[in-house]
């Protein structure tokens, strides 16, 4: 028999309706039907991805329809970066105004900011274990647990000093891996 190719070939489609410039970060949710975009000027918008409009059907494309502007930009022109759509948490999380900021993904209501993350450089989450990790300019690794409460969605669990600011990081339920200029470090929780 014939073997099928894996991964299957991508079906690339044209996207229309995207009006943002200077995009810094994007996140997609709800099986690709909602797109969040953050810009280098601090703007955060939400689009609905539609393939059922007459234009989308006619051109075999996806049309983005702007449904909400969550932020019109920051006074300091700080970027919206590291956007993550954590669907099981119902949360859109990102670095905004240099802090970890959380929005309800569906109501688009702001849930809060983790002020300890001021001057945040990096962020990652491990959705199944409800863990979020952030690194700030003071060379601190901050580990949070998603609480989901409307007043305090993130609870600080650990605050660790680091030898330097990592260039990248990833986390699992019990490990944080940090990539520095000349080495990688695994921290067990």
PDB file of C-alpha atoms in Angstrom:
ATOM      1  CA  UNK A   1       0.000   0.000   0.000  1.00  0.00           C
ATOM      2  CA  UNK A   2       0.962   3.610  -0.240  1.00  0.00           C
ATOM      3  CA  UNK A   3       2.173   5.471   2.791  1.00  0.00           C
ATOM      4  CA  UNK A   4       0.613   8.821   3.518  1.00  0.00           C
ATOM      5  CA  UNK A   5       2.907  11.759   4.043  1.00  0.00           C
ATOM      6  CA  UNK A   6       3.189  13.100   7.560  1.00  0.00           C
ATOM      7  CA  UNK A   7       2.695  15.835   8.395  1.00  0.00           C
ATOM      8  CA  UNK A   8      -0.083  16.408   5.895  1.00  0.00           C
ATOM      9  CA  UNK A   9       0.493  19.285   3.456  1.00  0.00           C
ATOM     10  CA  UNK A  10      -0.656  22.658   4.732  1.00  0.00           C
ATOM     11  CA  UNK A  11      -3.636  24.269   3.070  1.00  0.00           C
ATOM     12  CA  UNK A  12      -2.496  27.879   2.867  1.00  0.00           C
ATOM     13  CA  UNK A  13      -5.268  30.423   2.618  1.00  0.00           C
ATOM     14  CA  UNK A  14      -5.201  34.126   2.003  1.00  0.00           C
ATOM     15  CA  UNK A  15      -6.227  36.260   4.989  1.00  0.00           C
ATOM     16  CA  UNK A  16      -8.028  39.552   4.506  1.00  0.00           C
ATOM     17  CA  UNK A  17      -9.192  42.227   6.921  1.00  0.00           C
ATOM     18  CA  UNK A  18      -6.094  42.384   9.120  1.00  0.00           C
ATOM     19  CA  UNK A  19      -5.487  46.100   9.670  1.00  0.00           C
ATOM     20  CA  UNK A  20      -2.774  46.200  12.350  1.00  0.00           C
ATOM     21  CA  UNK A  21       0.775  47.322  11.652  1.00  0.00           C
ATOM     22  CA  UNK A  22       3.914  46.768  13.712  1.00  0.00           C
ATOM     23  CA  UNK A  23       2.613  43.446  15.051  1.00  0.00           C
ATOM     24  CA  UNK A  24       4.741  42.147  17.908  1.00  0.00           C
ATOM     25  CA  UNK A  25       2.764  39.064  18.979  1.00  0.00           C
ATOM     26  CA  UNK A  26      -0.300  37.003  18.028  1.00  0.00           C
ATOM     27  CA  UNK A  27      -2.316  34.244  19.687  1.00  0.00           C
ATOM     28  CA  UNK A  28      -5.106  32.103  18.250  1.00  0.00           C
ATOM     29  CA  UNK A  29      -7.973  30.535  20.207  1.00  0.00           C
ATOM     30  CA  UNK A  30     -11.208  28.613  19.751  1.00  0.00           C
ATOM     31  CA  UNK A  31      -9.913  26.283  17.031  1.00  0.00           C
ATOM     32  CA  UNK A  32      -8.697  29.219  14.981  1.00  0.00           C
ATOM     33  CA  UNK A  33     -11.878  31.275  15.081  1.00  0.00           C
ATOM     34  CA  UNK A  34     -10.457  34.069  17.275  1.00  0.00           C
ATOM     35  CA  UNK A  35      -7.170  35.908  16.764  1.00  0.00           C
ATOM     36  CA  UNK A  36      -5.531  38.307  19.240  1.00  0.00           C
ATOM     37  CA  UNK A  37      -2.829  40.698  18.003  1.00  0.00           C
ATOM     38  CA  UNK A  38      -0.519  42.981  19.984  1.00  0.00           C
ATOM     39  CA  UNK A  39       1.616  45.715  18.458  1.00  0.00           C
ATOM     40  CA  UNK A  40       4.924  47.346  19.278  1.00  0.00           C
ATOM     41  CA  UNK A  41       2.955  50.490  20.208  1.00  0.00           C
ATOM     42  CA  UNK A  42       0.879  48.746  22.892  1.00  0.00           C
ATOM     43  CA  UNK A  43      -2.323  48.162  20.905  1.00  0.00           C
ATOM     44  CA  UNK A  44      -4.223  44.906  21.577  1.00  0.00           C
ATOM     45  CA  UNK A  45      -7.085  43.834  19.305  1.00  0.00           C
ATOM     46  CA  UNK A  46      -9.381  40.827  18.873  1.00  0.00           C
ATOM     47  CA  UNK A  47     -10.480  39.515  15.487  1.00  0.00           C
ATOM     48  CA  UNK A  48     -13.051  36.894  14.569  1.00  0.00           C
ATOM     49  CA  UNK A  49     -11.743  34.586  11.817  1.00  0.00           C
ATOM     50  CA  UNK A  50     -14.526  33.956   9.303  1.00  0.00           C
ATOM     51  CA  UNK A  51     -14.509  31.672   6.289  1.00  0.00           C
ATOM     52  CA  UNK A  52     -18.279  31.888   5.764  1.00  0.00           C
ATOM     53  CA  UNK A  53     -18.581  35.479   4.491  1.00  0.00           C
ATOM     54  CA  UNK A  54     -19.410  35.998   0.820  1.00  0.00           C
ATOM     55  CA  UNK A  55     -15.926  37.449   0.165  1.00  0.00           C
ATOM     56  CA  UNK A  56     -14.199  34.569   1.974  1.00  0.00           C
ATOM     57  CA  UNK A  57     -16.197  31.959   0.073  1.00  0.00           C
ATOM     58  CA  UNK A  58     -15.659  33.704  -3.273  1.00  0.00           C
ATOM     59  CA  UNK A  59     -11.874  33.940  -2.794  1.00  0.00           C
ATOM     60  CA  UNK A  60     -11.361  30.751  -0.728  1.00  0.00           C
ATOM     61  CA  UNK A  61      -9.843  32.851   2.050  1.00  0.00           C
ATOM     62  CA  UNK A  62     -10.272  33.718   5.717  1.00  0.00           C
ATOM     63  CA  UNK A  63     -11.671  37.116   6.551  1.00  0.00           C
ATOM     64  CA  UNK A  64     -10.685  38.745   9.842  1.00  0.00           C
ATOM     65  CA  UNK A  65     -13.411  40.874  11.384  1.00  0.00           C
ATOM     66  CA  UNK A  66     -12.324  43.290  14.126  1.00  0.00           C
ATOM     67  CA  UNK A  67     -14.585  42.665  17.123  1.00  0.00           C
ATOM     68  CA  UNK A  68     -12.841  44.575  19.902  1.00  0.00           C
ATOM     69  CA  UNK A  69      -9.911  46.844  20.698  1.00  0.00           C
ATOM     70  CA  UNK A  70      -8.789  45.943  24.220  1.00  0.00           C
ATOM     71  CA  UNK A  71      -6.055  48.578  24.399  1.00  0.00           C
ATOM     72  CA  UNK A  72      -5.491  51.661  22.250  1.00  0.00           C
ATOM     73  CA  UNK A  73      -1.787  51.740  23.085  1.00  0.00           C
ATOM     74  CA  UNK A  74       0.326  52.628  26.059  1.00  0.00           C
ATOM     75  CA  UNK A  75       1.537  56.084  27.020  1.00  0.00           C
ATOM     76  CA  UNK A  76       5.123  54.827  26.986  1.00  0.00           C
ATOM     77  CA  UNK A  77       4.661  52.995  23.648  1.00  0.00           C
ATOM     78  CA  UNK A  78       5.626  49.691  25.291  1.00  0.00           C
ATOM     79  CA  UNK A  79       4.869  46.640  23.132  1.00  0.00           C
ATOM     80  CA  UNK A  80       2.306  43.927  23.747  1.00  0.00           C
ATOM     81  CA  UNK A  81       4.393  40.749  23.565  1.00  0.00           C
ATOM     82  CA  UNK A  82       4.402  37.040  24.408  1.00  0.00           C
ATOM     83  CA  UNK A  83       0.634  36.642  23.898  1.00  0.00           C
ATOM     84  CA  UNK A  84      -0.688  33.223  24.923  1.00  0.00           C
ATOM     85  CA  UNK A  85      -4.282  32.010  24.630  1.00  0.00           C
ATOM     86  CA  UNK A  86      -4.728  29.570  27.538  1.00  0.00           C
ATOM     87  CA  UNK A  87      -8.093  28.099  26.604  1.00  0.00           C
ATOM     88  CA  UNK A  88      -8.588  25.870  29.644  1.00  0.00           C
ATOM     89  CA  UNK A  89      -7.958  28.935  31.828  1.00  0.00           C
ATOM     90  CA  UNK A  90     -10.260  31.088  29.632  1.00  0.00           C
ATOM     91  CA  UNK A  91      -7.404  33.588  29.648  1.00  0.00           C
ATOM     92  CA  UNK A  92      -5.392  35.719  27.275  1.00  0.00           C
ATOM     93  CA  UNK A  93      -2.035  36.378  28.904  1.00  0.00           C
ATOM     94  CA  UNK A  94       0.764  38.619  27.718  1.00  0.00           C
ATOM     95  CA  UNK A  95       3.392  41.162  28.622  1.00  0.00           C
ATOM     96  CA  UNK A  96       1.764  44.605  28.546  1.00  0.00           C
ATOM     97  CA  UNK A  97       3.272  47.776  30.005  1.00  0.00           C
ATOM     98  CA  UNK A  98       6.211  45.506  30.966  1.00  0.00           C
ATOM     99  CA  UNK A  99       4.019  43.412  33.335  1.00  0.00           C
ATOM    100  CA  UNK A 100       2.194  40.104  32.969  1.00  0.00           C
ATOM    101  CA  UNK A 101      -1.414  41.082  32.212  1.00  0.00           C
ATOM    102  CA  UNK A 102      -4.439  38.766  32.078  1.00  0.00           C
ATOM    103  CA  UNK A 103      -7.716  39.174  30.180  1.00  0.00           C
ATOM    104  CA  UNK A 104     -10.765  36.923  30.115  1.00  0.00           C
ATOM    105  CA  UNK A 105     -10.513  35.431  26.642  1.00  0.00           C
ATOM    106  CA  UNK A 106     -14.266  35.467  25.977  1.00  0.00           C
ATOM    107  CA  UNK A 107     -15.593  38.566  27.753  1.00  0.00           C
ATOM    108  CA  UNK A 108     -12.331  40.482  27.015  1.00  0.00           C
ATOM    109  CA  UNK A 109     -12.518  41.905  30.543  1.00  0.00           C
ATOM    110  CA  UNK A 110      -9.188  42.760  32.169  1.00  0.00           C
ATOM    111  CA  UNK A 111      -8.579  40.380  35.088  1.00  0.00           C
ATOM    112  CA  UNK A 112      -5.422  41.963  36.431  1.00  0.00           C
ATOM    113  CA  UNK A 113      -1.687  42.483  36.339  1.00  0.00           C
ATOM    114  CA  UNK A 114       1.052  40.679  38.250  1.00  0.00           C
ATOM    115  CA  UNK A 115       2.834  43.798  39.521  1.00  0.00           C
ATOM    116  CA  UNK A 116       5.834  41.758  40.754  1.00  0.00           C
ATOM    117  CA  UNK A 117       6.665  41.162  37.088  1.00  0.00           C
ATOM    118  CA  UNK A 118       7.455  44.840  36.423  1.00  0.00           C
ATOM    119  CA  UNK A 119      10.066  45.035  33.635  1.00  0.00           C
ATOM    120  CA  UNK A 120       9.173  41.488  32.535  1.00  0.00           C
ATOM    121  CA  UNK A 121      11.468  40.103  29.838  1.00  0.00           C
ATOM    122  CA  UNK A 122      10.114  36.583  29.230  1.00  0.00           C
ATOM    123  CA  UNK A 123       7.057  34.538  30.042  1.00  0.00           C
ATOM    124  CA  UNK A 124       5.872  30.976  29.455  1.00  0.00           C
ATOM    125  CA  UNK A 125       3.049  28.791  30.707  1.00  0.00           C
ATOM    126  CA  UNK A 126       2.368  25.108  31.241  1.00  0.00           C
ATOM    127  CA  UNK A 127      -1.397  25.018  30.918  1.00  0.00           C
ATOM    128  CA  UNK A 128      -2.085  21.474  32.266  1.00  0.00           C
ATOM    129  CA  UNK A 129      -0.285  22.198  35.569  1.00  0.00           C
ATOM    130  CA  UNK A 130      -1.679  25.746  35.909  1.00  0.00           C
ATOM    131  CA  UNK A 131       1.864  27.148  36.030  1.00  0.00           C
ATOM    132  CA  UNK A 132       3.151  30.455  34.643  1.00  0.00           C
ATOM    133  CA  UNK A 133       6.801  31.525  34.788  1.00  0.00           C
ATOM    134  CA  UNK A 134       8.210  34.997  34.224  1.00  0.00           C
ATOM    135  CA  UNK A 135      11.649  36.618  34.321  1.00  0.00           C
ATOM    136  CA  UNK A 136      12.068  40.291  35.174  1.00  0.00           C
ATOM    137  CA  UNK A 137      14.950  42.718  34.670  1.00  0.00           C
ATOM    138  CA  UNK A 138      16.108  42.200  38.246  1.00  0.00           C
ATOM    139  CA  UNK A 139      17.243  38.676  37.307  1.00  0.00           C
ATOM    140  CA  UNK A 140      14.384  37.034  39.180  1.00  0.00           C
ATOM    141  CA  UNK A 141      12.463  33.934  38.113  1.00  0.00           C
ATOM    142  CA  UNK A 142       8.880  34.292  39.294  1.00  0.00           C
ATOM    143  CA  UNK A 143       6.695  31.165  39.298  1.00  0.00           C
ATOM    144  CA  UNK A 144       2.934  31.602  39.533  1.00  0.00           C
ATOM    145  CA  UNK A 145      -0.006  29.256  39.856  1.00  0.00           C
ATOM    146  CA  UNK A 146      -3.141  30.045  37.866  1.00  0.00           C
ATOM    147  CA  UNK A 147      -5.905  30.571  40.383  1.00  0.00           C
ATOM    148  CA  UNK A 148      -8.565  31.906  38.035  1.00  0.00           C
ATOM    149  CA  UNK A 149     -10.118  34.072  40.732  1.00  0.00           C
ATOM    150  CA  UNK A 150     -11.580  37.303  39.376  1.00  0.00           C
ATOM    151  CA  UNK A 151      -9.585  39.442  41.820  1.00  0.00           C
ATOM    152  CA  UNK A 152      -6.277  37.538  41.840  1.00  0.00           C
ATOM    153  CA  UNK A 153      -5.932  35.250  38.798  1.00  0.00           C
ATOM    154  CA  UNK A 154      -2.226  34.514  39.443  1.00  0.00           C
ATOM    155  CA  UNK A 155      -0.729  33.576  42.816  1.00  0.00           C
ATOM    156  CA  UNK A 156       3.041  33.936  43.302  1.00  0.00           C
ATOM    157  CA  UNK A 157       4.520  30.577  44.399  1.00  0.00           C
ATOM    158  CA  UNK A 158       8.292  31.056  44.091  1.00  0.00           C
ATOM    159  CA  UNK A 159      10.766  33.888  43.591  1.00  0.00           C
ATOM    160  CA  UNK A 160      14.291  32.724  42.624  1.00  0.00           C
ATOM    161  CA  UNK A 161      17.441  34.777  41.983  1.00  0.00           C
ATOM    162  CA  UNK A 162      19.147  34.056  38.649  1.00  0.00           C
ATOM    163  CA  UNK A 163      22.775  34.594  37.577  1.00  0.00           C
ATOM    164  CA  UNK A 164      21.658  36.527  34.475  1.00  0.00           C
ATOM    165  CA  UNK A 165      18.587  37.200  32.344  1.00  0.00           C
ATOM    166  CA  UNK A 166      17.894  34.132  30.171  1.00  0.00           C
ATOM    167  CA  UNK A 167      17.360  34.421  26.421  1.00  0.00           C
ATOM    168  CA  UNK A 168      14.600  31.794  26.404  1.00  0.00           C
ATOM    169  CA  UNK A 169      12.699  29.502  28.747  1.00  0.00           C
ATOM    170  CA  UNK A 170      10.098  26.759  28.913  1.00  0.00           C
ATOM    171  CA  UNK A 171       8.273  25.091  31.788  1.00  0.00           C
ATOM    172  CA  UNK A 172       6.493  21.861  32.631  1.00  0.00           C
ATOM    173  CA  UNK A 173       4.616  20.832  35.765  1.00  0.00           C
ATOM    174  CA  UNK A 174       7.806  20.510  37.817  1.00  0.00           C
ATOM    175  CA  UNK A 175      10.700  21.880  35.735  1.00  0.00           C
ATOM    176  CA  UNK A 176      11.739  25.235  34.330  1.00  0.00           C
ATOM    177  CA  UNK A 177      14.416  25.219  31.624  1.00  0.00           C
ATOM    178  CA  UNK A 178      16.317  28.477  31.160  1.00  0.00           C
ATOM    179  CA  UNK A 179      18.550  29.198  28.168  1.00  0.00           C
ATOM    180  CA  UNK A 180      21.410  31.575  28.924  1.00  0.00           C
ATOM    181  CA  UNK A 181      24.076  32.831  26.501  1.00  0.00           C
ATOM    182  CA  UNK A 182      26.467  29.939  27.144  1.00  0.00           C
ATOM    183  CA  UNK A 183      24.410  27.280  28.933  1.00  0.00           C
ATOM    184  CA  UNK A 184      21.014  25.822  29.703  1.00  0.00           C
ATOM    185  CA  UNK A 185      19.843  25.310  33.282  1.00  0.00           C
ATOM    186  CA  UNK A 186      17.013  23.085  34.491  1.00  0.00           C
ATOM    187  CA  UNK A 187      15.356  23.984  37.770  1.00  0.00           C
ATOM    188  CA  UNK A 188      13.255  21.295  39.428  1.00  0.00           C
ATOM    189  CA  UNK A 189      10.208  22.354  41.434  1.00  0.00           C
TER     190      UNK A 189
END
